[in-house]
Amino acid sequence: MAKTKLSDSVHGISRRSILQTTLLGAANAVLTPAFSNARASAATTPASPVKPFRFDEATVSDLQSRMKSGELSAQALTAAYLTRIDEVDKSGPRLNSVIEVNPDALAIAEALDKERKQKGPRGPLHGIPVLLKDNIETADHMQTTAGSLALVGSRPSQDSGVAKKLREAGALILGKTNLSEWANIRSSHSTSGWSGRGGLTKNPYAIDRNACGSSSGSGAATSASLCAVAVGSETDGSIVCPSSANGIVGIKPTLGLISRAGIIPIAHSQDTAGPMARTVRDAAILLGALDGSDPRDAATAEADSKRQKDYTQFLDPNGLRGARIGVARKYFGFNDAVDELMSHLIAEMKAAGAEIIDPADLESHGKFDDTELLVLMYELKADLNAYLASRPDAQVHSLADVIAFNEKNKDTEMAYFAQDLFLKAQEKGPLTDKEYVAALTANRSLSREHGIDGVMDKFHLDALIAPTGGPAWLTDLANGDHAVGGSSNAAAVAGYPNINVPAGFVFGLPVGISFFGRAWSEPVLLKIAYGFEQRVKARKAPEFLPSIKV
């Protein structure tokens, strides 16, 4: 659930982390932390005409307050978001971020309004429209396809753990978002945000730029206010990268905090779902609705003892004060403008009372790229075969079937890139193979005790920071992605939490900063991330520009 390029490492940063940036002329780039006097963007072409939207940038708390007062109903809010999707996603700029809307959305909203009047709200998400990535199962009139035509027409028999939690919280599942097909694990030459079923998702800041993957639709739709909040999924970078590229907050939680049951898999040792929102508070609210144990996912056995009833209790505007933050400096250096922006941000964190340890690099930096890919190839075959066996009405029942389907439907499924990673995975043996067991053991040791835990113990840190990625690259269907830098892999391989927060702009394109740390440290990371967000206030709504001029 969440990935892209799986080859070619540069300074220990692999293309697979998908958090990368375009090779923009960094030395002369115009960068803009929200607190600086620099210009906010480079020269731009005229924006695509987009009507003003009543709920543009509206937060979950804002919407709940309006519903509580009677000024707003869930039905009216849902209708407004559906109109917004028509005007922005299906016409106008044509972001193409929503692959399908829920045909029952208005009826569900009406029922939630009646329940509110009779019993009161279930919680902070009652009546709030949420979009789900199209690899997260819903047992309703919508499909769950991972963007592949191979799963069109097949419908799951029960809700995913995520969908079940959302319905219990009173949230309204508004629709499904487009994604990089099969969560970007099909090809090492793919274009992020493209799927055979859904086509190409576009970046709302500049339509010719990439929205990053694989949770591209969730990122673009949330940024463009097509929903209140959304859910994405990540294997390595696919929540935090689209969050960075689309100027929103994304939380990749500790593996096992949120159920993966009913989510089309890549690899059980790294897959997780997570919140995507325009503010840290909204992301924290959504996290509180999603977390918890699920008997259908053994990895969540500890979740009930680790989860928090209300993550907003940790949101402190002075959350940077006294925090010991390590700078993972080896994740820098891929873009001069991003480095300069990060320097401003580090100075701001110091001014807010944070203790900065710089550098605080992982001993194992760059040492587990090859073993990560090896593990993903083994687990992809095993996990996808097991998953497809649970979809008896589908026309494919194994990875081999999917490969054959793609070959048979080359014109639609492989018009731009092939399936070399699927072919590599199909060659792998069972999860008892010594090669797999050794690689998985190495990954855990290198990313944990010789990685995140090791450096945090050494310097007594509360969190690590690094640029999540760079400004969105130009989408290029002919050649695939052009991303070159990012910092997602250590937290992804370790199964540890990672939070992206909007940090500023380069050439008018958003750039994010990642706060990551130990297992189950979401409360600490949220406190620090919220303090950073309130200090910097970097989030700005997109203008749907056709392109930027540099």
Short mmCIF file of N, CA and C in Angstrom, two decimals, residues 295-377:
data_model
loop_
_atom_site.label_atom_id
_atom_site.label_comp_id
_atom_site.label_asym_id
_atom_site.label_seq_id
_atom_site.Cartn_x
_atom_site.Cartn_y
_atom_site.Cartn_z
N PRO A 295 -9.30 -8.45 15.33
CA PRO A 295 -8.97 -9.89 15.27
C PRO A 295 -8.61 -10.36 13.87
N ARG A 296 -8.96 -9.58 12.85
CA ARG A 296 -8.61 -9.95 11.48
C ARG A 296 -7.19 -9.56 11.10
N ASP A 297 -6.49 -8.83 11.97
CA ASP A 297 -5.12 -8.43 11.69
C ASP A 297 -4.28 -8.66 12.95
N ALA A 298 -3.49 -9.73 12.93
CA ALA A 298 -2.71 -10.11 14.11
C ALA A 298 -1.72 -9.04 14.53
N ALA A 299 -1.29 -8.22 13.58
CA ALA A 299 -0.31 -7.17 13.90
C ALA A 299 -0.86 -6.13 14.85
N THR A 300 -2.19 -6.06 14.99
CA THR A 300 -2.82 -5.05 15.86
C THR A 300 -3.04 -5.55 17.29
N ALA A 301 -2.44 -6.66 17.65
CA ALA A 301 -2.68 -7.24 18.98
C ALA A 301 -2.41 -6.26 20.11
N GLU A 302 -1.39 -5.40 19.95
CA GLU A 302 -1.04 -4.43 21.00
C GLU A 302 -1.78 -3.11 20.86
N ALA A 303 -2.55 -2.93 19.81
CA ALA A 303 -3.09 -1.61 19.51
C ALA A 303 -3.99 -1.06 20.60
N ASP A 304 -4.82 -1.92 21.20
CA ASP A 304 -5.73 -1.42 22.23
C ASP A 304 -4.98 -0.90 23.45
N SER A 305 -3.84 -1.50 23.75
CA SER A 305 -3.06 -1.04 24.90
C SER A 305 -2.19 0.18 24.56
N LYS A 306 -1.97 0.42 23.28
CA LYS A 306 -1.13 1.54 22.86
C LYS A 306 -1.94 2.74 22.36
N ARG A 307 -3.17 2.52 21.95
CA ARG A 307 -3.97 3.57 21.33
C ARG A 307 -4.34 4.64 22.36
N GLN A 308 -4.72 5.80 21.85
CA GLN A 308 -5.16 6.91 22.69
C GLN A 308 -6.61 7.25 22.36
N LYS A 309 -7.41 7.46 23.36
CA LYS A 309 -8.82 7.78 23.13
C LYS A 309 -8.96 9.10 22.38
N ASP A 310 -8.07 10.04 22.68
CA ASP A 310 -8.16 11.36 22.05
C ASP A 310 -6.74 11.90 21.84
N TYR A 311 -6.27 11.87 20.61
CA TYR A 311 -4.92 12.35 20.33
C TYR A 311 -4.81 13.87 20.37
N THR A 312 -5.94 14.56 20.34
CA THR A 312 -5.87 16.02 20.38
C THR A 312 -5.39 16.53 21.74
N GLN A 313 -5.42 15.68 22.76
CA GLN A 313 -4.94 16.10 24.08
C GLN A 313 -3.43 16.39 24.07
N PHE A 314 -2.73 15.89 23.05
CA PHE A 314 -1.29 16.08 22.99
C PHE A 314 -0.89 17.31 22.16
N LEU A 315 -1.87 17.99 21.59
CA LEU A 315 -1.57 19.11 20.70
C LEU A 315 -1.29 20.38 21.51
N ASP A 316 -0.03 20.71 21.61
CA ASP A 316 0.42 21.84 22.41
C ASP A 316 1.05 22.88 21.47
N PRO A 317 0.51 24.11 21.44
CA PRO A 317 1.11 25.13 20.57
C PRO A 317 2.57 25.43 20.91
N ASN A 318 2.97 25.10 22.13
CA ASN A 318 4.36 25.26 22.54
C ASN A 318 5.09 23.92 22.54
N GLY A 319 4.64 23.02 21.67
CA GLY A 319 5.16 21.66 21.67
C GLY A 319 6.64 21.53 21.31
N LEU A 320 7.22 22.57 20.73
CA LEU A 320 8.65 22.52 20.41
C LEU A 320 9.53 22.82 21.62
N ARG A 321 8.97 23.52 22.59
CA ARG A 321 9.76 23.96 23.74
C ARG A 321 10.31 22.76 24.52
N GLY A 322 11.62 22.67 24.63
CA GLY A 322 12.25 21.59 25.38
C GLY A 322 12.40 20.29 24.64
N ALA A 323 11.87 20.19 23.43
CA ALA A 323 11.97 18.95 22.67
C ALA A 323 13.39 18.78 22.13
N ARG A 324 13.93 17.58 22.28
CA ARG A 324 15.25 17.26 21.72
C ARG A 324 15.05 16.63 20.34
N ILE A 325 15.44 17.35 19.33
CA ILE A 325 15.16 16.96 17.95
C ILE A 325 16.48 16.75 17.20
N GLY A 326 16.63 15.57 16.61
CA GLY A 326 17.84 15.25 15.85
C GLY A 326 17.63 15.49 14.37
N VAL A 327 18.63 16.05 13.72
CA VAL A 327 18.57 16.32 12.28
C VAL A 327 19.24 15.16 11.54
N ALA A 328 18.42 14.39 10.83
CA ALA A 328 18.95 13.26 10.05
C ALA A 328 19.58 13.83 8.78
N ARG A 329 20.77 14.36 8.91
CA ARG A 329 21.40 15.20 7.89
C ARG A 329 21.69 14.44 6.58
N LYS A 330 21.88 13.14 6.65
CA LYS A 330 22.18 12.39 5.43
C LYS A 330 20.98 12.30 4.48
N TYR A 331 19.79 12.67 4.96
CA TYR A 331 18.62 12.72 4.08
C TYR A 331 18.54 14.07 3.35
N PHE A 332 19.45 14.98 3.61
CA PHE A 332 19.49 16.28 2.95
C PHE A 332 20.38 16.16 1.71
N GLY A 333 20.53 17.27 1.00
CA GLY A 333 21.53 17.34 -0.06
C GLY A 333 21.05 17.02 -1.45
N PHE A 334 19.77 16.72 -1.63
CA PHE A 334 19.29 16.40 -2.98
C PHE A 334 18.77 17.63 -3.72
N ASN A 335 18.60 18.75 -3.01
CA ASN A 335 18.07 19.96 -3.62
C ASN A 335 18.51 21.14 -2.76
N ASP A 336 19.28 22.06 -3.32
CA ASP A 336 19.82 23.18 -2.55
C ASP A 336 18.72 24.05 -1.94
N ALA A 337 17.65 24.26 -2.70
CA ALA A 337 16.58 25.12 -2.21
C ALA A 337 15.86 24.49 -1.02
N VAL A 338 15.69 23.18 -1.07
CA VAL A 338 15.07 22.48 0.06
C VAL A 338 15.99 22.57 1.28
N ASP A 339 17.28 22.41 1.07
CA ASP A 339 18.22 22.53 2.19
C ASP A 339 18.15 23.92 2.82
N GLU A 340 18.07 24.95 1.99
CA GLU A 340 18.00 26.31 2.51
C GLU A 340 16.72 26.53 3.30
N LEU A 341 15.62 26.01 2.77
CA LEU A 341 14.34 26.09 3.49
C LEU A 341 14.45 25.40 4.85
N MET A 342 15.04 24.21 4.87
CA MET A 342 15.18 23.47 6.12
C MET A 342 16.05 24.21 7.13
N SER A 343 17.05 24.91 6.64
CA SER A 343 17.89 25.72 7.54
C SER A 343 17.06 26.78 8.25
N HIS A 344 16.18 27.47 7.51
CA HIS A 344 15.27 28.45 8.11
C HIS A 344 14.37 27.78 9.15
N LEU A 345 13.87 26.60 8.82
CA LEU A 345 12.95 25.91 9.72
C LEU A 345 13.65 25.46 11.00
N ILE A 346 14.88 24.97 10.87
CA ILE A 346 15.63 24.57 12.06
C ILE A 346 15.89 25.77 12.97
N ALA A 347 16.18 26.91 12.37
CA ALA A 347 16.36 28.13 13.16
C ALA A 347 15.08 28.51 13.88
N GLU A 348 13.96 28.34 13.22
CA GLU A 348 12.67 28.64 13.85
C GLU A 348 12.40 27.70 15.01
N MET A 349 12.73 26.43 14.85
CA MET A 349 12.51 25.48 15.94
C MET A 349 13.39 25.81 17.13
N LYS A 350 14.61 26.21 16.87
CA LYS A 350 15.49 26.64 17.97
C LYS A 350 14.90 27.85 18.68
N ALA A 351 14.39 28.80 17.89
CA ALA A 351 13.81 30.01 18.48
C ALA A 351 12.58 29.69 19.32
N ALA A 352 11.91 28.58 18.98
CA ALA A 352 10.72 28.17 19.74
C ALA A 352 11.07 27.32 20.95
N GLY A 353 12.37 27.13 21.20
CA GLY A 353 12.79 26.43 22.41
C GLY A 353 13.21 25.00 22.23
N ALA A 354 13.28 24.50 20.98
CA ALA A 354 13.72 23.13 20.76
C ALA A 354 15.24 23.03 20.90
N GLU A 355 15.71 21.90 21.39
CA GLU A 355 17.14 21.59 21.42
C GLU A 355 17.45 20.79 20.16
N ILE A 356 18.27 21.34 19.29
CA ILE A 356 18.57 20.72 18.01
C ILE A 356 19.93 20.02 18.07
N ILE A 357 19.94 18.74 17.74
CA ILE A 357 21.18 17.98 17.66
C ILE A 357 21.44 17.73 16.18
N ASP A 358 22.51 18.30 15.66
CA ASP A 358 22.76 18.30 14.22
C ASP A 358 24.25 18.09 13.95
N PRO A 359 24.63 16.97 13.32
CA PRO A 359 23.75 15.93 12.76
C PRO A 359 23.41 14.86 13.79
N ALA A 360 22.36 14.12 13.46
CA ALA A 360 21.97 12.93 14.23
C ALA A 360 21.58 11.87 13.20
N ASP A 361 22.59 11.30 12.58
CA ASP A 361 22.36 10.38 11.47
C ASP A 361 22.24 8.93 11.93
N LEU A 362 21.47 8.17 11.18
CA LEU A 362 21.32 6.76 11.45
C LEU A 362 22.60 6.03 11.06
N GLU A 363 23.09 5.20 11.94
CA GLU A 363 24.29 4.40 11.66
C GLU A 363 24.12 3.57 10.39
N SER A 364 22.90 3.14 10.14
CA SER A 364 22.62 2.22 9.02
C SER A 364 22.16 2.93 7.76
N HIS A 365 22.27 4.25 7.71
CA HIS A 365 21.74 5.00 6.57
C HIS A 365 22.26 4.41 5.25
N GLY A 366 21.33 4.08 4.35
CA GLY A 366 21.68 3.57 3.03
C GLY A 366 22.06 2.11 2.98
N LYS A 367 21.97 1.40 4.09
CA LYS A 367 22.45 0.01 4.13
C LYS A 367 21.35 -1.04 3.95
N PHE A 368 20.09 -0.62 3.89
CA PHE A 368 19.04 -1.64 3.77
C PHE A 368 18.15 -1.45 2.56
N ASP A 369 18.59 -0.70 1.57
CA ASP A 369 17.80 -0.50 0.36
C ASP A 369 17.54 -1.81 -0.38
N ASP A 370 18.60 -2.59 -0.61
CA ASP A 370 18.45 -3.83 -1.37
C ASP A 370 17.64 -4.87 -0.61
N THR A 371 17.87 -4.99 0.69
CA THR A 371 17.12 -5.99 1.45
C THR A 371 15.66 -5.58 1.61
N GLU A 372 15.38 -4.27 1.63
CA GLU A 372 13.98 -3.84 1.67
C GLU A 372 13.25 -4.33 0.42
N LEU A 373 13.82 -4.10 -0.74
CA LEU A 373 13.17 -4.52 -1.98
C LEU A 373 13.00 -6.03 -2.02
N LEU A 374 14.00 -6.76 -1.56
CA LEU A 374 13.90 -8.21 -1.55
C LEU A 374 12.73 -8.68 -0.70
N VAL A 375 12.60 -8.11 0.49
CA VAL A 375 11.48 -8.46 1.37
C VAL A 375 10.14 -8.12 0.72
N LEU A 376 10.06 -6.95 0.10
CA LEU A 376 8.80 -6.56 -0.54
C LEU A 376 8.42 -7.51 -1.66
N MET A 377 9.39 -7.98 -2.42
CA MET A 377 9.08 -8.90 -3.52
C MET A 377 8.54 -10.23 -2.99
#
